[in-house]
Coordinates of C-alpha atoms and ligand atoms in Angstrom, one line a residue:
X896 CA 0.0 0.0 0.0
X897 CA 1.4 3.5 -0.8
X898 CA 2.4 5.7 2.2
X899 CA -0.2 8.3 2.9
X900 CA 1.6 12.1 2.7
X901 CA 1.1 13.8 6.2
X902 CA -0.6 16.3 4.1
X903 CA -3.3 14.6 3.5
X904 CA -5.9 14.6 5.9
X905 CA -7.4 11.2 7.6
X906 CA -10.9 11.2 5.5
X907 CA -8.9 11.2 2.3
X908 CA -6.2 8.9 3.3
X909 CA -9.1 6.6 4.3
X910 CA -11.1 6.8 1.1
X911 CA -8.0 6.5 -0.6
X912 CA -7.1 3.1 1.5
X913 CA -10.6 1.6 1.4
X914 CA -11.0 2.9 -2.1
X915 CA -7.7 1.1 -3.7
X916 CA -8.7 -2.3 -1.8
X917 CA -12.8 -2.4 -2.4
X918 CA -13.9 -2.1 1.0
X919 CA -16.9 -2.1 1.6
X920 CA -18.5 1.6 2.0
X921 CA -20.5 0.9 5.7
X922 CA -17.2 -0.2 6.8
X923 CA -15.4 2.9 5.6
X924 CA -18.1 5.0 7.1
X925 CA -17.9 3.0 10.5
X926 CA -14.1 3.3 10.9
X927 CA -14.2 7.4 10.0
X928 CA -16.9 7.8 12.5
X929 CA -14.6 6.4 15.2
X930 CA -13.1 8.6 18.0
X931 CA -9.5 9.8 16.6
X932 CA -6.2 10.6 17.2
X933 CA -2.7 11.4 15.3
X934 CA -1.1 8.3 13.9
X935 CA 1.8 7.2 13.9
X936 CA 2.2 6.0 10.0
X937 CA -0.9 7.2 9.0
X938 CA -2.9 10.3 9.7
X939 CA -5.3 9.2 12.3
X940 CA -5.2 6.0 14.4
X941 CA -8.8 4.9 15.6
X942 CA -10.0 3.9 19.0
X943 CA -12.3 0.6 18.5
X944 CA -13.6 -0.8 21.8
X945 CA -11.4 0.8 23.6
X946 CA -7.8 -0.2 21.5
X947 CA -6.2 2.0 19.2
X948 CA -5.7 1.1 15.4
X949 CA -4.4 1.9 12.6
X950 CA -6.9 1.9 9.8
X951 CA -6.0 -0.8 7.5
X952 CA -5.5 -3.0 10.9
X953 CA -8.9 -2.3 12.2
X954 CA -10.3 -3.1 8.9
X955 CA -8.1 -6.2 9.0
X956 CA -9.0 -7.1 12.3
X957 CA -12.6 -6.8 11.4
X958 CA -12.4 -9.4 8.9
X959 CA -10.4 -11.9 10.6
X960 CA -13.1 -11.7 13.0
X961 CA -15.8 -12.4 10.6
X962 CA -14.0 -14.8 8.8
X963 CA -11.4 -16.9 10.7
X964 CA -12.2 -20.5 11.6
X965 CA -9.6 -21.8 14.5
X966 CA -8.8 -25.2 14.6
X967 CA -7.8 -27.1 17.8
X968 CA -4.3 -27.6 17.1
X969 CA -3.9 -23.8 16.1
X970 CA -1.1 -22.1 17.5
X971 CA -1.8 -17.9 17.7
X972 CA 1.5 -15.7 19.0
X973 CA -0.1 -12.8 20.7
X974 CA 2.2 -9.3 21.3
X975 CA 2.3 -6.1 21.7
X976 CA 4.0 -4.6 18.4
X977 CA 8.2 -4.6 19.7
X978 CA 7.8 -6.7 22.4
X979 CA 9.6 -9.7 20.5
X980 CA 7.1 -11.0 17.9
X981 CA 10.0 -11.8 15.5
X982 CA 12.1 -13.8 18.0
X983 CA 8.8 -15.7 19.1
X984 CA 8.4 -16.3 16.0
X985 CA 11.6 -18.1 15.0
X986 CA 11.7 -20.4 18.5
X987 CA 8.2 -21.4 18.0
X988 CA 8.5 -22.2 14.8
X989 CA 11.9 -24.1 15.5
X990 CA 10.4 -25.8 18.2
X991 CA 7.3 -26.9 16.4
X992 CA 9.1 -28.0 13.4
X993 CA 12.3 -29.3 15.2
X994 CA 11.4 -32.8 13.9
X995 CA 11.3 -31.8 10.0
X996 CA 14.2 -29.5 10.4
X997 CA 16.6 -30.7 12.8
X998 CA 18.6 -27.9 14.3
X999 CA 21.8 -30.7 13.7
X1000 CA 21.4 -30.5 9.6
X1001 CA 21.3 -26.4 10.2
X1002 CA 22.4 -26.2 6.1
X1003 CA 18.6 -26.9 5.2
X1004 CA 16.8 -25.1 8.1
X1005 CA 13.9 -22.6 6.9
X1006 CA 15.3 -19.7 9.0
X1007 CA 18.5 -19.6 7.8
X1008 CA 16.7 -18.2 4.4
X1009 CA 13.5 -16.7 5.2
X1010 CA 12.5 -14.1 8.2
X1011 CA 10.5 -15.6 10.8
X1012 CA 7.9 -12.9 9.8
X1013 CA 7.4 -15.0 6.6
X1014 CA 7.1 -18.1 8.2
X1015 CA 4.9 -17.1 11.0
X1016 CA 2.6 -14.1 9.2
X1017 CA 0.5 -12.0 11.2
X1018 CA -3.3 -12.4 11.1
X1019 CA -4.9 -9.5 10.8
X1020 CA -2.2 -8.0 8.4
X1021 CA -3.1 -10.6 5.8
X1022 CA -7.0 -10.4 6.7
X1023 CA -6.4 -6.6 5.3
X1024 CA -4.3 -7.3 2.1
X1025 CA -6.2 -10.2 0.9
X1026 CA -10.1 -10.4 0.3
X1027 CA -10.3 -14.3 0.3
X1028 CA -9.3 -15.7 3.4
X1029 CA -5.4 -16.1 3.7
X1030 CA -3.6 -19.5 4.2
X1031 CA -1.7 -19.9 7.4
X1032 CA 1.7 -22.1 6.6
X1033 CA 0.8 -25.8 8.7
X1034 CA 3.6 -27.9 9.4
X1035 CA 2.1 -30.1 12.4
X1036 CA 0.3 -27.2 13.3
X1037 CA -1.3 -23.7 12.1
X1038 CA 1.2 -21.2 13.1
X1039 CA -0.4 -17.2 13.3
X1040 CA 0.6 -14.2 15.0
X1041 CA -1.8 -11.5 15.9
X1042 CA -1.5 -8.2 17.8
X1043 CA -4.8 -8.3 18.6
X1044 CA -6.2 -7.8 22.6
X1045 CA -7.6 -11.2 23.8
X1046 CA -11.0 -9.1 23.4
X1047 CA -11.0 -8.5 19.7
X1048 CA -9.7 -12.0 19.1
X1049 CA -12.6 -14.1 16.3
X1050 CA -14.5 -15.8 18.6
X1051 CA -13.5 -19.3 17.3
X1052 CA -10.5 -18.8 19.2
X1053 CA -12.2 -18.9 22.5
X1054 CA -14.3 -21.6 21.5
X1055 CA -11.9 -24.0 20.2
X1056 CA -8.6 -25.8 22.0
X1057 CA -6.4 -23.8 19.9
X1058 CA -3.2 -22.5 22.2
X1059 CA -2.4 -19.0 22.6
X1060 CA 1.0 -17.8 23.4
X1061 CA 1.8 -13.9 24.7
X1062 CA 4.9 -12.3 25.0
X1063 CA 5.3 -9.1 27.0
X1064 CA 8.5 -6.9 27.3
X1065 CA 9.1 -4.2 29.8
X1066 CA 7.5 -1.0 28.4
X1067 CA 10.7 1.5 28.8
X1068 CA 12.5 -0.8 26.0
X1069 CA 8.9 -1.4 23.9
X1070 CA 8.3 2.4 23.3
X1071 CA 12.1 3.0 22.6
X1072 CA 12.0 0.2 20.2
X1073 CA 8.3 1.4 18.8
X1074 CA 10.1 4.5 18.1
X1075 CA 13.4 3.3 16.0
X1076 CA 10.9 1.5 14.1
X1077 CA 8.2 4.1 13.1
X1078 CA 10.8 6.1 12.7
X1079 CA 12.9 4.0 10.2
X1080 CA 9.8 3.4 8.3
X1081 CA 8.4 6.9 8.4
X1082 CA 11.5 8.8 7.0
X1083 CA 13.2 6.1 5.2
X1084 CA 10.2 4.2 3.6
X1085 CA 7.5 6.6 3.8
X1086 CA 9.7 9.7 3.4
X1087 CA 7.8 11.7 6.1
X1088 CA 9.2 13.6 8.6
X1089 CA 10.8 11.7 12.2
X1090 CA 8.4 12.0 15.5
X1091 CA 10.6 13.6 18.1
X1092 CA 11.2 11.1 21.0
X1093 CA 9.4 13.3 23.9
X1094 CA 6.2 13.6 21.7
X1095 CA 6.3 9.5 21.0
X1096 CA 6.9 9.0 24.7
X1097 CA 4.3 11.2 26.1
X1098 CA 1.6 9.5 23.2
X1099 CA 2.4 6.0 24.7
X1100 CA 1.8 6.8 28.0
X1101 CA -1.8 8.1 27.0
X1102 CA -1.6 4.5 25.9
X1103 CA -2.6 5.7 21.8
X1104 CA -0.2 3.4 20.8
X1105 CA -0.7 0.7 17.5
X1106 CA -3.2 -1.6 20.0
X1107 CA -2.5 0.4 22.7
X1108 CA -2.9 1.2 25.7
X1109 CA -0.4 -1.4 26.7
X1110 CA -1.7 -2.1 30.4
X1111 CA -5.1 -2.7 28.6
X1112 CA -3.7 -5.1 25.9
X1113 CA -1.7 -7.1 28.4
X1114 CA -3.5 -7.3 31.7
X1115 CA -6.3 -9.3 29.5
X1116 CA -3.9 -11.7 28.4
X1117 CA -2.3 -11.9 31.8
X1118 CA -5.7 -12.6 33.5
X1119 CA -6.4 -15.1 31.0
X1120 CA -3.5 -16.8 31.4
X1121 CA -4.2 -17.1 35.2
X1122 CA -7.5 -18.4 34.5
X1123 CA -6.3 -20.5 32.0
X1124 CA -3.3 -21.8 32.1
X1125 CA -3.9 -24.3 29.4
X1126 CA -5.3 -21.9 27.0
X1127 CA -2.5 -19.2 27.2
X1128 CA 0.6 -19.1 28.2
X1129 CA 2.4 -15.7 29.5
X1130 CA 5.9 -15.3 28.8
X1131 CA 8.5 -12.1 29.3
X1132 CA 11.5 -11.0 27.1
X1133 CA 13.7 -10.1 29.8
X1134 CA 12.9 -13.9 31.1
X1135 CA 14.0 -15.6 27.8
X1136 CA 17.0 -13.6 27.6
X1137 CA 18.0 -14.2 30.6
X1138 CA 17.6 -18.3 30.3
X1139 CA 16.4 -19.2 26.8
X1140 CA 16.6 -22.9 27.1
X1141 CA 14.2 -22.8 30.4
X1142 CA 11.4 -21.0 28.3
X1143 CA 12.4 -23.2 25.6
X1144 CA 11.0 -26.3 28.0
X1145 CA 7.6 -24.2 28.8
X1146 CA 6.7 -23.9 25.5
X1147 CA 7.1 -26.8 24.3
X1148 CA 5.3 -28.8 27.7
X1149 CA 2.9 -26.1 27.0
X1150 CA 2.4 -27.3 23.3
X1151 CA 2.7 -30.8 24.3
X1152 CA 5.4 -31.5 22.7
X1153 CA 8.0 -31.6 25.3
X1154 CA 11.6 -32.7 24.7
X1155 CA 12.5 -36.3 25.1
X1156 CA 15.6 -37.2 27.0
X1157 CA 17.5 -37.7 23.8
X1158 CA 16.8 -34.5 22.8
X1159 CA 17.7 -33.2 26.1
X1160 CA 21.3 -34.9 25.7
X1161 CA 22.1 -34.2 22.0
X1162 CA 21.3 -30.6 22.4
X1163 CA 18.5 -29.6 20.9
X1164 CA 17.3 -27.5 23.4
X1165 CA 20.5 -25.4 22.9
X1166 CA 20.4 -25.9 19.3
X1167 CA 16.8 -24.0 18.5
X1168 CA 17.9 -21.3 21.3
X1169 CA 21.1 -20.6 19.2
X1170 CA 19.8 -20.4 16.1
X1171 CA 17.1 -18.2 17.3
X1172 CA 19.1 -15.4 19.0
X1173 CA 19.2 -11.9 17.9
X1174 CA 23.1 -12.6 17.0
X1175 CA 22.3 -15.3 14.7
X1176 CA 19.4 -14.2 12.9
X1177 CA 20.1 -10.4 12.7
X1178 CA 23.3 -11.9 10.8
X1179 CA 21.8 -14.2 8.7
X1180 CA 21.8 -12.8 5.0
X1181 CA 17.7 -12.9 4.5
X1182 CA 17.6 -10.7 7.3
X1183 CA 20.2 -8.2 6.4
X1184 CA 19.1 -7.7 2.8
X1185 CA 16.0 -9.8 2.5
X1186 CA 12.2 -7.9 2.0
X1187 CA 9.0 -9.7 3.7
X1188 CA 5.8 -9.1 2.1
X1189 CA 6.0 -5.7 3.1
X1190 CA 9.0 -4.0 4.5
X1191 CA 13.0 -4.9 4.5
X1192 CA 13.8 -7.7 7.3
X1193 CA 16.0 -5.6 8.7
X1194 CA 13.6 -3.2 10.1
X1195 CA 12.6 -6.6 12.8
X1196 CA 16.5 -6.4 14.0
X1197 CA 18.1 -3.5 15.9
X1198 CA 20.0 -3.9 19.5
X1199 CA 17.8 -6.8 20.7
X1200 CA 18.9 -5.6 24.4
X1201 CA 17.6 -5.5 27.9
X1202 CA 17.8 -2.1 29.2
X1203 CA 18.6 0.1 26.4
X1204 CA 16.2 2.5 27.7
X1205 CA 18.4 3.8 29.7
X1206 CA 20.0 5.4 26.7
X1207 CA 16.8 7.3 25.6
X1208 CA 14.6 8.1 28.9
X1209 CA 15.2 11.1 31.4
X1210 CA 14.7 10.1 34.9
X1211 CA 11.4 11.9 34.8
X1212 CA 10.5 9.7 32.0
X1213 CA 10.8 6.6 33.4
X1214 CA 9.2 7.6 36.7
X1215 CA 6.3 8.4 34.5
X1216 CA 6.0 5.0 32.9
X1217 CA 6.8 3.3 35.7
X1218 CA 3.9 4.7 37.6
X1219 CA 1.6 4.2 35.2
X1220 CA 2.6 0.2 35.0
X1221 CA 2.7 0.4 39.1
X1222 CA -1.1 1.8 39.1
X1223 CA -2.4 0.2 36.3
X1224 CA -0.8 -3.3 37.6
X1225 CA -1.4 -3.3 41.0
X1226 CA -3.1 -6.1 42.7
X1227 CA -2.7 -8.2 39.4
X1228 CA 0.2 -9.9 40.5
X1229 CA 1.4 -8.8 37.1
X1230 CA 5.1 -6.9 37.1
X1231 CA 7.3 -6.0 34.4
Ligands
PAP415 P1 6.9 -6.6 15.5 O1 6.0 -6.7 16.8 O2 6.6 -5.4 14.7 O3 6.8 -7.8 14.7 P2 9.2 -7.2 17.1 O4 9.9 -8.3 16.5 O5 8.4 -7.3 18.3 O6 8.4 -6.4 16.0 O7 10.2 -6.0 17.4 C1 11.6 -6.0 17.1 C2 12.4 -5.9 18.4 O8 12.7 -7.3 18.8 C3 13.6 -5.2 18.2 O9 14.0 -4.7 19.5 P3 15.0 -3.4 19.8 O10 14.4 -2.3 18.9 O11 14.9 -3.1 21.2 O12 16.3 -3.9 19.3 C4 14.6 -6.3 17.8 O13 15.9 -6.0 17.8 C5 14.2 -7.4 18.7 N1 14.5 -8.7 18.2 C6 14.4 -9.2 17.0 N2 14.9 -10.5 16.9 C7 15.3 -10.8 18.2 C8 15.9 -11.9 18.8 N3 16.1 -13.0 18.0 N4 16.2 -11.9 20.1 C9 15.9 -10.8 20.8 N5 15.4 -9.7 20.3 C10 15.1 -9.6 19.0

């Protein structure tokens, strides 16, 4: 889709958008009559029950609403856009696939030549590009991502055994990371002009965010998860970094398909959490030079770090955000 021009203003960008992809005009009318704000990549993002979206994601997520059927052995990867979706993607999918693609015959694995966004592709992106219902790649199982709340998932998902998997990150790196990446694609895809930091900041902490506010977005998982244990498991970046292999062994006990003790002792476990790191895929040449569907690869890599906040926050900054996590968190038993 071309870039809208910041000139523009949101009802043309809109007609424009809906326009080139035949939407439907009720639809158009519904998403224009929603309450507003600036965007981040587009003119306006749009506040839908509560979550903010960009337009062509709310019309996406509308359809796969509508439209998608889950299926028991489903597997949906649920974030928060920059809280690690790429890197979930790569160890689930080497975990779930570990048996077609041994991580010992690495010459012939999948993600040494194509981005885990390719291989794992986001649902409501491809509910928005496509009219007919998109294809999700099944190797032993259907593998999607969404950024969806648990609210706005299609309602098959609740209703069927299909396994949801979330993955939060501590919000001081997520909204320095969210604003590399609009960033990078505003001025050198889009050729708009760069959002100062402070402004970004101070817009995430409203919470009008891309499917924001982030207390909203992962409280419901997090209570879910509690409720549910079976349903959805509730993982933390700073947790895989800090021991990969452990998380490794959740997911896949949570997936039922847990290691076997010769797996254990040749190293597999190791293996996929190797292959999977930010220094061995951000290195790999698909992701240096490679394009997705959509945007360069290497837009998905920059420090992959704990802590690089501290490079980009005042103090006053990070009080701020840290408040708002302590009140919007408290009595969840949910920290970050
Ligand atoms: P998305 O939600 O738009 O798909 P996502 O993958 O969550 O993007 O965001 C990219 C972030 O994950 C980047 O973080 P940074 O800006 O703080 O560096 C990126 O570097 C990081 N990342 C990508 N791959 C990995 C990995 N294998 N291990 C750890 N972090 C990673």
């Amino acid at each position: 889709m071309a870039a809208p021009s910041d000139s523009k203003t949101s009802n043309s960008f809109m007609h424009q958008f809906l326009q080139e992809n035949s939407y439907p005009e009720e639809l158009r009318e519904s998403i224009i009559s929603l309450p507003k704000e600036e965007g981040w990549l587009a003119p306006h993002i749009y506040n839908y029950k509560g979550f903010w979206f960009d337009p062509q994601f709310l019309y996406g997520a509308l359809r796969c609403q509508q439209h998608f059927q889950a299926q028991h052995s489903d597997i949906i990867l649920c974030t928060l856009p920059k809280c690690g979706t790429t890197w979930l993607k790569a160890l689930v999918f080497a975990l779930t696939t570990r048996k077609q693609f041994p991580v010992s015959q690495l010459e012939t694995h999948p993600l040494l030549t194509t981005s885990p966004q390719d291989l794992i592709r986001n649902m409501e992106f491809c509910y928005a590009r496509q009219n007919s219902s998109p294809d999700f790649p099944t190797m032993n199982n259907r593998l999607m991502s969404t950024h969806l709340p648990l609210e706005l998932l299609p309602k098959s998902v609740g209703e069927s055994k299909c396994k949801l998997i979330y993955l939060c990150r501590n919000q001081k790196d997520t909204v320095v990371s969210f604003w590399h990446f609009i960033n990078k694609v505003r001025v050198e895809l889009h050729g708009q002009e760069a959002i100062p930091f402070p402004e970004a900041f101070d817009r995430y902490c409203r919470g009008a965010s891309s499917f924001g506010p982030f207390w909203d977005h992962m409280l419901g998982y997090w209570k879910e998860s509690l409720e549910s244990p079976r349903k959805v498991l509730f993982l933390k970046y700073e947790e895989i970094k800090e021991e990969p292999e452990v998380h490794l062994r959740r997911m896949a006990a949570f997936l039922e398909c847990p290691f076997s003790e010769e797996e254990e002792e040749s190293g597999v476990v190791g293996g996929i959490s190797r292959l999977c790191s930010f220094e061995s895929l951000s290195n790999l040449e698909v992701n240096k030079t490679g394009k997705s569907s959509h945007r360069p690869n290497n837009v998905y890599f920059r420090k992959g770090k704990v802590g690089d906040w501290r490079n980009h926050l005042t103090d006053e900054m990070a009080t701020r955000l840290d408040q708002i996590v302590e009140e919007k968190f408290k009595g969840t038993g949910l920290k970050l």
